[in-house]
Coordinates of C-alpha atoms in Angstrom, one line a residue:
X1 CA 13.2 12.1 -17.1
X2 CA 12.9 14.2 -14.1
X3 CA 12.2 11.6 -11.2
X4 CA 10.9 14.4 -8.8
X5 CA 8.3 15.8 -11.2
X6 CA 7.2 12.4 -12.6
X7 CA 5.9 11.3 -9.2
X8 CA 4.8 14.5 -7.5
X9 CA 1.4 15.8 -7.6
X10 CA 2.0 18.4 -5.0
X11 CA 4.7 21.1 -4.4
X12 CA 7.4 20.6 -1.7
X13 CA 8.1 21.4 1.1
X14 CA 5.3 19.4 3.0
X15 CA 3.8 21.8 5.5
X16 CA 3.9 21.1 9.1
X17 CA -0.1 21.1 9.3
X18 CA -0.9 19.6 12.7
X19 CA 0.2 20.8 16.1
X20 CA -0.1 18.5 19.2
X21 CA -0.3 20.8 22.3
X22 CA 0.6 20.0 25.8
X23 CA -0.7 23.1 27.8
X24 CA 0.8 22.1 31.1
X25 CA 4.1 22.1 29.9
X26 CA 3.7 24.4 26.8
X27 CA 5.0 21.8 24.6
X28 CA 4.2 21.7 21.0
X29 CA 4.7 18.7 18.4
X30 CA 4.5 19.7 14.7
X31 CA 3.8 16.7 12.5
X32 CA 5.4 17.1 9.2
X33 CA 3.2 15.2 6.6
X34 CA 5.7 13.5 4.4
X35 CA 3.2 10.8 4.0
X36 CA 1.3 13.1 1.7
X37 CA 3.9 13.3 -0.7
X38 CA 2.5 10.7 -3.1
X39 CA 0.0 7.9 -2.8
X40 CA 2.5 5.1 -3.4
X41 CA 5.9 6.5 -3.0
X42 CA 5.5 8.5 0.2
X43 CA 7.5 9.8 3.1
X44 CA 11.2 8.6 3.4
X45 CA 10.9 6.1 0.7
X46 CA 10.7 8.8 -1.9
X47 CA 13.4 10.6 -0.2
X48 CA 15.6 7.4 -0.2
X49 CA 14.7 6.6 -3.8
X50 CA 15.1 9.8 -5.3
X51 CA 18.9 10.1 -5.7
X52 CA 19.3 6.3 -6.0
X53 CA 17.1 6.2 -9.2
X54 CA 18.3 9.3 -10.4
X55 CA 21.8 7.8 -10.5
X56 CA 20.4 4.7 -12.2
X57 CA 18.9 6.7 -14.9
X58 CA 22.0 8.7 -15.4
X59 CA 24.3 5.8 -15.6
X60 CA 22.2 4.0 -18.0
X61 CA 20.9 1.0 -15.8
X62 CA 18.0 -0.7 -17.2
X63 CA 17.1 -2.8 -14.0
X64 CA 16.9 -2.1 -10.3
X65 CA 17.4 -4.9 -7.8
X66 CA 16.5 -4.3 -4.1
X67 CA 15.7 -6.4 -0.9
X68 CA 13.0 -6.4 1.7
X69 CA 10.5 -8.6 3.7
X70 CA 7.1 -9.4 2.3
X71 CA 5.3 -6.6 3.7
X72 CA 7.9 -4.0 3.0
X73 CA 7.3 -0.2 2.3
X74 CA 10.6 -0.1 0.4
X75 CA 9.6 -2.9 -1.9
X76 CA 6.3 -1.4 -2.6
X77 CA 7.4 2.1 -3.3
X78 CA 10.5 0.7 -5.4
X79 CA 8.2 -1.2 -7.5
X80 CA 5.8 1.7 -8.4
X81 CA 8.9 4.1 -9.0
X82 CA 10.6 1.8 -11.4
X83 CA 7.2 1.4 -13.2
X84 CA 6.8 5.2 -13.5
X85 CA 10.7 5.5 -14.7
X86 CA 10.3 2.4 -17.3
X87 CA 12.8 0.3 -15.3
X88 CA 12.7 -3.5 -14.8
X89 CA 12.6 -4.3 -11.0
X90 CA 13.6 -7.5 -9.1
X91 CA 13.0 -7.9 -5.4
X92 CA 15.0 -10.3 -3.3
X93 CA 12.4 -11.1 -0.7
X94 CA 13.0 -12.7 2.8
X95 CA 11.3 -15.9 3.6
X96 CA 11.6 -19.1 1.7
X97 CA 8.3 -20.1 2.6
X98 CA 6.9 -17.6 0.2
X99 CA 8.5 -19.5 -2.9
X100 CA 5.2 -21.4 -3.4
X101 CA 3.4 -18.4 -4.1
X102 CA 2.2 -18.2 -7.7
X103 CA 0.9 -15.3 -9.4
X104 CA -2.8 -16.2 -8.5
X105 CA -1.9 -16.3 -4.9
X106 CA -0.3 -12.8 -4.5
X107 CA -3.9 -11.5 -3.2
X108 CA -2.8 -13.3 0.2
X109 CA 0.1 -10.6 0.5
X110 CA -1.2 -7.0 -0.6
X111 CA 2.3 -5.8 -0.6
X112 CA 3.6 -8.4 -2.9
X113 CA 0.4 -8.2 -5.1
X114 CA 0.8 -4.4 -5.6
X115 CA 4.5 -4.8 -6.4
X116 CA 3.9 -7.6 -8.8
X117 CA 1.0 -5.5 -10.5
X118 CA 3.8 -2.7 -11.1
X119 CA 5.9 -5.3 -12.9
X120 CA 8.4 -6.3 -10.1
X121 CA 9.6 -9.9 -10.3
X122 CA 10.6 -11.9 -7.1
X123 CA 13.1 -14.1 -6.0
X124 CA 12.5 -15.7 -2.5
X125 CA 15.5 -16.5 -0.2
X126 CA 15.7 -18.2 3.3
X127 CA 15.7 -16.1 6.3
X128 CA 19.1 -17.6 7.3
X129 CA 20.6 -16.5 3.8
X130 CA 19.0 -13.2 4.2
X131 CA 20.8 -12.2 7.2
X132 CA 24.1 -11.9 5.4
X133 CA 23.2 -9.0 3.4
X134 CA 26.7 -8.4 2.0
X135 CA 27.1 -12.0 0.7
X136 CA 23.6 -12.0 -0.8
X137 CA 24.3 -8.8 -2.6
X138 CA 27.7 -10.2 -4.0
X139 CA 25.9 -13.2 -5.0
X140 CA 23.1 -11.5 -7.0
X141 CA 25.6 -8.8 -8.3
X142 CA 27.5 -11.6 -10.0
X143 CA 24.2 -12.9 -11.7
X144 CA 23.0 -9.5 -12.8
X145 CA 26.3 -7.6 -13.2
X146 CA 24.6 -4.8 -15.3
X147 CA 21.8 -4.0 -12.7
X148 CA 21.8 -1.2 -10.1
X149 CA 21.5 -2.5 -6.6
X150 CA 19.5 -0.5 -4.0
X151 CA 20.0 -1.8 -0.2
X152 CA 17.2 -3.0 2.0
X153 CA 15.3 -0.1 3.2
X154 CA 17.1 2.0 0.5
X155 CA 19.9 3.4 2.9
X156 CA 23.1 4.4 1.4
X157 CA 24.8 7.8 0.7
X158 CA 22.1 8.7 -1.9
X159 CA 19.5 8.0 0.6
X160 CA 21.0 10.3 3.4
X161 CA 21.4 12.9 0.7
X162 CA 17.5 12.6 -0.1
X163 CA 16.5 12.6 3.7
X164 CA 18.5 15.8 4.3
X165 CA 15.9 17.6 1.9
X166 CA 12.9 16.8 4.5
X167 CA 14.3 19.9 6.6
X168 CA 13.5 23.3 5.4
X169 CA 14.7 26.7 6.7
X170 CA 11.6 27.1 8.5
X171 CA 12.4 23.9 10.5
X172 CA 15.5 25.6 12.2
X173 CA 13.0 27.1 14.9
X174 CA 12.4 23.6 16.4
X175 CA 14.3 22.4 19.3
X176 CA 13.8 18.6 18.6
X177 CA 13.3 16.7 15.5
X178 CA 11.8 13.1 16.0
X179 CA 11.7 10.4 13.6
X180 CA 11.2 6.6 13.6
X181 CA 14.0 4.5 12.0
X182 CA 14.8 1.2 10.8
X183 CA 17.9 1.2 8.8
X184 CA 19.1 4.6 10.0
X185 CA 19.4 6.4 6.8
X186 CA 16.5 8.7 7.3
X187 CA 18.0 9.6 10.8
X188 CA 21.3 10.2 9.4
X189 CA 19.9 12.6 6.7
X190 CA 18.0 14.6 9.2
X191 CA 21.0 14.8 11.6
X192 CA 23.3 16.0 8.6
X193 CA 20.7 18.7 7.9
X194 CA 20.0 19.8 11.3
X195 CA 21.4 22.7 13.2
X196 CA 23.9 21.9 16.0
X197 CA 21.8 23.6 18.4
X198 CA 18.9 21.1 17.5
X199 CA 18.6 17.5 18.9
X200 CA 17.6 14.7 16.8
X201 CA 15.6 11.7 18.2
X202 CA 15.5 8.4 16.5
X203 CA 12.9 6.1 17.9
X204 CA 14.0 2.5 16.8
X205 CA 11.5 0.2 15.4
X206 CA 13.8 -2.6 16.2
X207 CA 14.9 -4.2 19.6
X208 CA 18.4 -3.5 20.5
X209 CA 20.8 -0.4 19.9
X210 CA 22.8 -2.0 17.2
X211 CA 21.7 1.1 15.0
X212 CA 24.3 3.2 17.1
X213 CA 27.1 1.9 15.0
X214 CA 24.9 2.2 11.6
X215 CA 24.3 5.8 12.3
X216 CA 27.7 6.8 13.4
X217 CA 29.0 5.3 10.0
X218 CA 26.7 7.7 8.1
X219 CA 27.0 11.0 9.9
X220 CA 29.9 12.5 12.0
X221 CA 27.5 14.8 14.1
X222 CA 26.8 13.9 17.6
X223 CA 23.7 16.0 18.2
X224 CA 21.4 13.0 18.2
X225 CA 20.1 10.1 20.5
X226 CA 18.6 6.7 19.7
X227 CA 15.4 6.2 21.6
X228 CA 15.0 2.2 22.1
X229 CA 12.2 1.8 24.6
X230 CA 9.3 1.9 22.2
X231 CA 9.8 -1.0 19.7
X232 CA 6.7 -2.9 21.2
X233 CA 8.7 -6.2 20.8
X234 CA 10.8 -5.7 17.7
X235 CA 10.4 -5.0 14.1
X236 CA 6.8 -5.4 12.6
X237 CA 5.6 -6.5 16.1
X238 CA 2.5 -4.5 17.4
X239 CA 0.6 -4.8 20.8
X240 CA -3.1 -4.1 21.4
X241 CA -1.8 -1.2 23.4
X242 CA -0.3 0.4 20.4
X243 CA -3.3 -0.3 18.1
X244 CA -5.9 1.2 20.7
X245 CA -3.5 4.3 21.1
X246 CA -3.2 4.5 17.3
X247 CA -7.1 4.3 16.7
X248 CA -7.8 6.9 19.4
X249 CA -5.4 9.1 17.8
X250 CA -6.9 8.8 14.4
X251 CA -10.4 9.4 15.8
X252 CA -9.1 12.7 17.5
X253 CA -7.0 13.8 14.7
X254 CA -8.2 12.2 11.5
X255 CA -4.6 11.5 10.9
X256 CA -3.6 7.7 10.1
X257 CA -0.3 6.4 11.3
X258 CA 1.5 3.1 10.3
X259 CA 2.1 0.5 13.0
X260 CA 5.6 -0.1 12.2
X261 CA 7.3 3.2 12.4
X262 CA 5.3 6.6 12.9
X263 CA 2.9 5.2 15.5
X264 CA 5.7 4.0 17.7
X265 CA 7.4 7.2 17.6
X266 CA 4.3 9.3 18.4
X267 CA 3.4 7.0 21.2
X268 CA 7.0 7.4 22.4
X269 CA 6.8 11.2 22.3
X270 CA 3.8 11.5 24.2
X271 CA 5.2 9.1 26.8
X272 CA 8.2 11.0 27.1
X273 CA 6.5 14.4 27.3
X274 CA 4.5 12.8 30.4
X275 CA 7.8 11.7 31.9
X276 CA 9.3 15.2 31.8
X277 CA 12.1 14.2 29.3
X278 CA 11.5 17.5 27.7
X279 CA 11.7 20.9 29.3
X280 CA 8.7 23.5 29.3
X281 CA 8.4 25.7 26.1
X282 CA 9.8 22.9 23.8
X283 CA 9.0 22.9 20.3
X284 CA 9.2 19.4 18.5
X285 CA 8.9 18.5 14.9
X286 CA 8.0 14.9 14.2
X287 CA 8.3 13.3 10.8
X288 CA 5.6 11.2 9.4
X289 CA 7.6 8.7 7.1
X290 CA 4.5 7.3 5.3
X291 CA 4.4 3.5 5.1
X292 CA 0.4 3.1 5.3
X293 CA 0.4 0.7 2.6
X294 CA 1.5 -1.9 5.5
X295 CA -1.7 -1.4 7.6
X296 CA -3.9 -3.8 5.3
X297 CA -1.3 -6.6 5.9
X298 CA -0.9 -6.2 9.4
X299 CA -4.7 -6.2 9.8
X300 CA -4.8 -9.4 7.9
X301 CA -2.2 -11.0 10.1
X302 CA -3.9 -9.6 13.1
X303 CA -7.5 -10.6 11.9
X304 CA -6.2 -14.3 11.4
X305 CA -5.0 -14.3 15.1
X306 CA -8.4 -12.8 16.5
X307 CA -6.6 -9.5 17.4
X308 CA -7.9 -5.9 17.6
X309 CA -7.7 -4.4 14.1
X310 CA -6.3 -0.8 13.2
X311 CA -9.1 1.5 12.1

């Protein structure tokens, strides 16, 4: 079965159909709408899964096992893609407090509810155990020796290969390529596919600069920079300032952003432009990596705390 044909409703490449113009500096930001690839396997999640699942099918694996948090875009996309390809799917989910969730309670978590409806089964592990990914994978590999394992976030050599396909020939005209990053696979793919004259900016959604080492393991090129100032408190942390900014952006452009990744990148780009990080006459390509399924879960969390919601 052709994985790409089986989930695409539209043809690639995804066009850069939105331009954000800053006239005082003559700076243009183009947004590549990878979020439009597919309703359920969108953006970099499709790119990362493409060659992983193609490999699994070619090698005759019948089950895919992967890892993620309770609101993970990767978990959601993997569940749907496996359903499409008739692969069994198991999610190792971070958070032992979720063990008490029965099938009737999945409605309290839209991501797990969707993944469950797609046929994914779950095993919940403690946050402490989840931190040691290598040990965790070895443990589950011994229990399921005939299953294919996809890492958390999908990042491995197959993911990097898939993410290289985000860039087309026409994208060589840009001075900068910008993307939000969590595990580094998407950023590494863009680095590998870029021209040496281009600079790739990775906006970390996590607090800290530990991704530097991860990216260096995935790419030998050095035409990139990790931007660590726009994480808004860390992974899955969202402030009222960011939500207000996202809502204003949506009302002005009719483009939805996800709060965990792309919104932080776009906020950061605007701030860097205002701070004169970029020279005049610069052309920037920003990648919309999808992840919009997470908005519902984020709003439920914020609603319970009486906080401002994402439109």
